[in-house]
Short mmCIF file of the C-alpha atoms (twelve columns), coordinates in Angstrom:
data_MODEL
# 
_entry.id   MODEL 
# 
loop_
_atom_site.group_PDB 
_atom_site.id 
_atom_site.type_symbol 
_atom_site.label_atom_id 
_atom_site.label_alt_id 
_atom_site.label_comp_id 
_atom_site.label_asym_id 
_atom_site.label_seq_id 
_atom_site.Cartn_x 
_atom_site.Cartn_y 
_atom_site.Cartn_z 
_atom_site.pdbx_PDB_model_num 
ATOM 1  C CA . UNK A 1  0.040   -0.013 -0.021 1 
ATOM 2  C CA . UNK A 2  1.346   3.415  -0.860 1 
ATOM 3  C CA . UNK A 3  -0.331  5.256  2.014  1 
ATOM 4  C CA . UNK A 4  1.551   4.940  5.300  1 
ATOM 5  C CA . UNK A 5  -0.396  5.737  8.517  1 
ATOM 6  C CA . UNK A 6  1.847   7.377  11.112 1 
ATOM 7  C CA . UNK A 7  -0.795  7.892  13.745 1 
ATOM 8  C CA . UNK A 8  1.305   6.038  16.339 1 
ATOM 9  C CA . UNK A 9  4.146   8.649  15.866 1 
ATOM 10 C CA . UNK A 10 1.783   11.478 16.352 1 
ATOM 11 C CA . UNK A 11 0.299   9.936  19.497 1 
ATOM 12 C CA . UNK A 12 3.799   9.642  20.933 1 
ATOM 13 C CA . UNK A 13 4.686   13.209 19.999 1 
ATOM 14 C CA . UNK A 14 1.532   14.513 21.647 1 
ATOM 15 C CA . UNK A 15 1.920   12.107 24.669 1 
ATOM 16 C CA . UNK A 16 -1.640  10.893 24.129 1 
ATOM 17 C CA . UNK A 17 -2.885  7.418  25.066 1 
ATOM 18 C CA . UNK A 18 -4.695  5.387  22.431 1 
ATOM 19 C CA . UNK A 19 -7.449  4.784  24.959 1 
ATOM 20 C CA . UNK A 20 -8.125  8.540  25.316 1 
ATOM 21 C CA . UNK A 21 -8.155  9.152  21.597 1 
ATOM 22 C CA . UNK A 22 -10.488 6.167  20.967 1 
ATOM 23 C CA . UNK A 23 -12.867 7.441  23.680 1 
ATOM 24 C CA . UNK A 24 -12.844 10.944 22.205 1 
ATOM 25 C CA . UNK A 25 -13.673 9.899  18.661 1 
ATOM 26 C CA . UNK A 26 -16.132 7.243  19.692 1 
ATOM 27 C CA . UNK A 27 -14.419 3.992  18.458 1 
ATOM 28 C CA . UNK A 28 -13.135 1.053  20.222 1 
ATOM 29 C CA . UNK A 29 -9.397  0.776  21.072 1 
ATOM 30 C CA . UNK A 30 -9.356  -2.293 18.777 1 
ATOM 31 C CA . UNK A 31 -10.608 -0.338 15.774 1 
ATOM 32 C CA . UNK A 32 -8.119  2.433  16.564 1 
ATOM 33 C CA . UNK A 33 -5.379  -0.162 16.655 1 
ATOM 34 C CA . UNK A 34 -6.465  -1.305 13.146 1 
ATOM 35 C CA . UNK A 35 -6.182  2.298  11.919 1 
ATOM 36 C CA . UNK A 36 -2.756  2.691  13.463 1 
ATOM 37 C CA . UNK A 37 -1.395  -0.480 11.907 1 
ATOM 38 C CA . UNK A 38 -2.895  0.295  8.502  1 
ATOM 39 C CA . UNK A 39 -4.971  -2.858 8.422  1 
ATOM 40 C CA . UNK A 40 -7.973  -0.993 7.077  1 
ATOM 41 C CA . UNK A 41 -9.168  -0.260 3.606  1 
ATOM 42 C CA . UNK A 42 -10.503 3.150  4.410  1 
ATOM 43 C CA . UNK A 43 -11.222 5.701  7.087  1 
ATOM 44 C CA . UNK A 44 -14.260 7.905  7.362  1 
ATOM 45 C CA . UNK A 45 -13.540 11.621 6.991  1 
ATOM 46 C CA . UNK A 46 -15.505 12.289 10.194 1 
ATOM 47 C CA . UNK A 47 -13.085 9.922  12.039 1 
ATOM 48 C CA . UNK A 48 -10.037 11.610 10.437 1 
ATOM 49 C CA . UNK A 49 -11.523 14.944 11.434 1 
ATOM 50 C CA . UNK A 50 -11.990 13.893 15.011 1 
ATOM 51 C CA . UNK A 51 -8.445  12.497 15.183 1 
ATOM 52 C CA . UNK A 52 -6.993  15.787 13.819 1 
ATOM 53 C CA . UNK A 53 -9.100  17.869 16.203 1 
ATOM 54 C CA . UNK A 54 -7.979  15.890 19.260 1 
ATOM 55 C CA . UNK A 55 -4.291  15.772 18.254 1 
ATOM 56 C CA . UNK A 56 -4.308  19.306 16.875 1 
ATOM 57 C CA . UNK A 57 -2.696  18.266 13.683 1 
ATOM 58 C CA . UNK A 58 -3.254  18.107 9.898  1 
ATOM 59 C CA . UNK A 59 -4.223  14.943 8.019  1 
ATOM 60 C CA . UNK A 60 -0.737  15.047 6.403  1 
ATOM 61 C CA . UNK A 61 0.788   14.668 9.809  1 
ATOM 62 C CA . UNK A 62 -0.641  11.164 10.156 1 
ATOM 63 C CA . UNK A 63 -0.893  10.032 6.502  1 
ATOM 64 C CA . UNK A 64 2.138   9.714  4.265  1 
ATOM 65 C CA . UNK A 65 2.287   8.830  0.551  1 
ATOM 66 C CA . UNK A 66 5.195   6.529  -0.404 1 
ATOM 67 C CA . UNK A 67 4.997   4.839  -3.812 1 
ATOM 68 C CA . UNK A 68 7.923   2.585  -2.951 1 
ATOM 69 C CA . UNK A 69 6.196   1.038  0.042  1 
ATOM 70 C CA . UNK A 70 5.276   -2.637 -0.236 1 
# 
């Protein structure tokens, strides 16, 4: 996949626990884990919006395009 999800890096930078983010955006920790590991086919824009609001970041801070990625 050419889109790399770097949500775990942003969580570490902001010193935010996955549990707190999951609770804020209204999803389970398991589903947040799937997003963080990239084991999803898509993410709702409302979910992405909530993540960015909570972490005070831009979508580009947690999504990276890399055409050389496996």
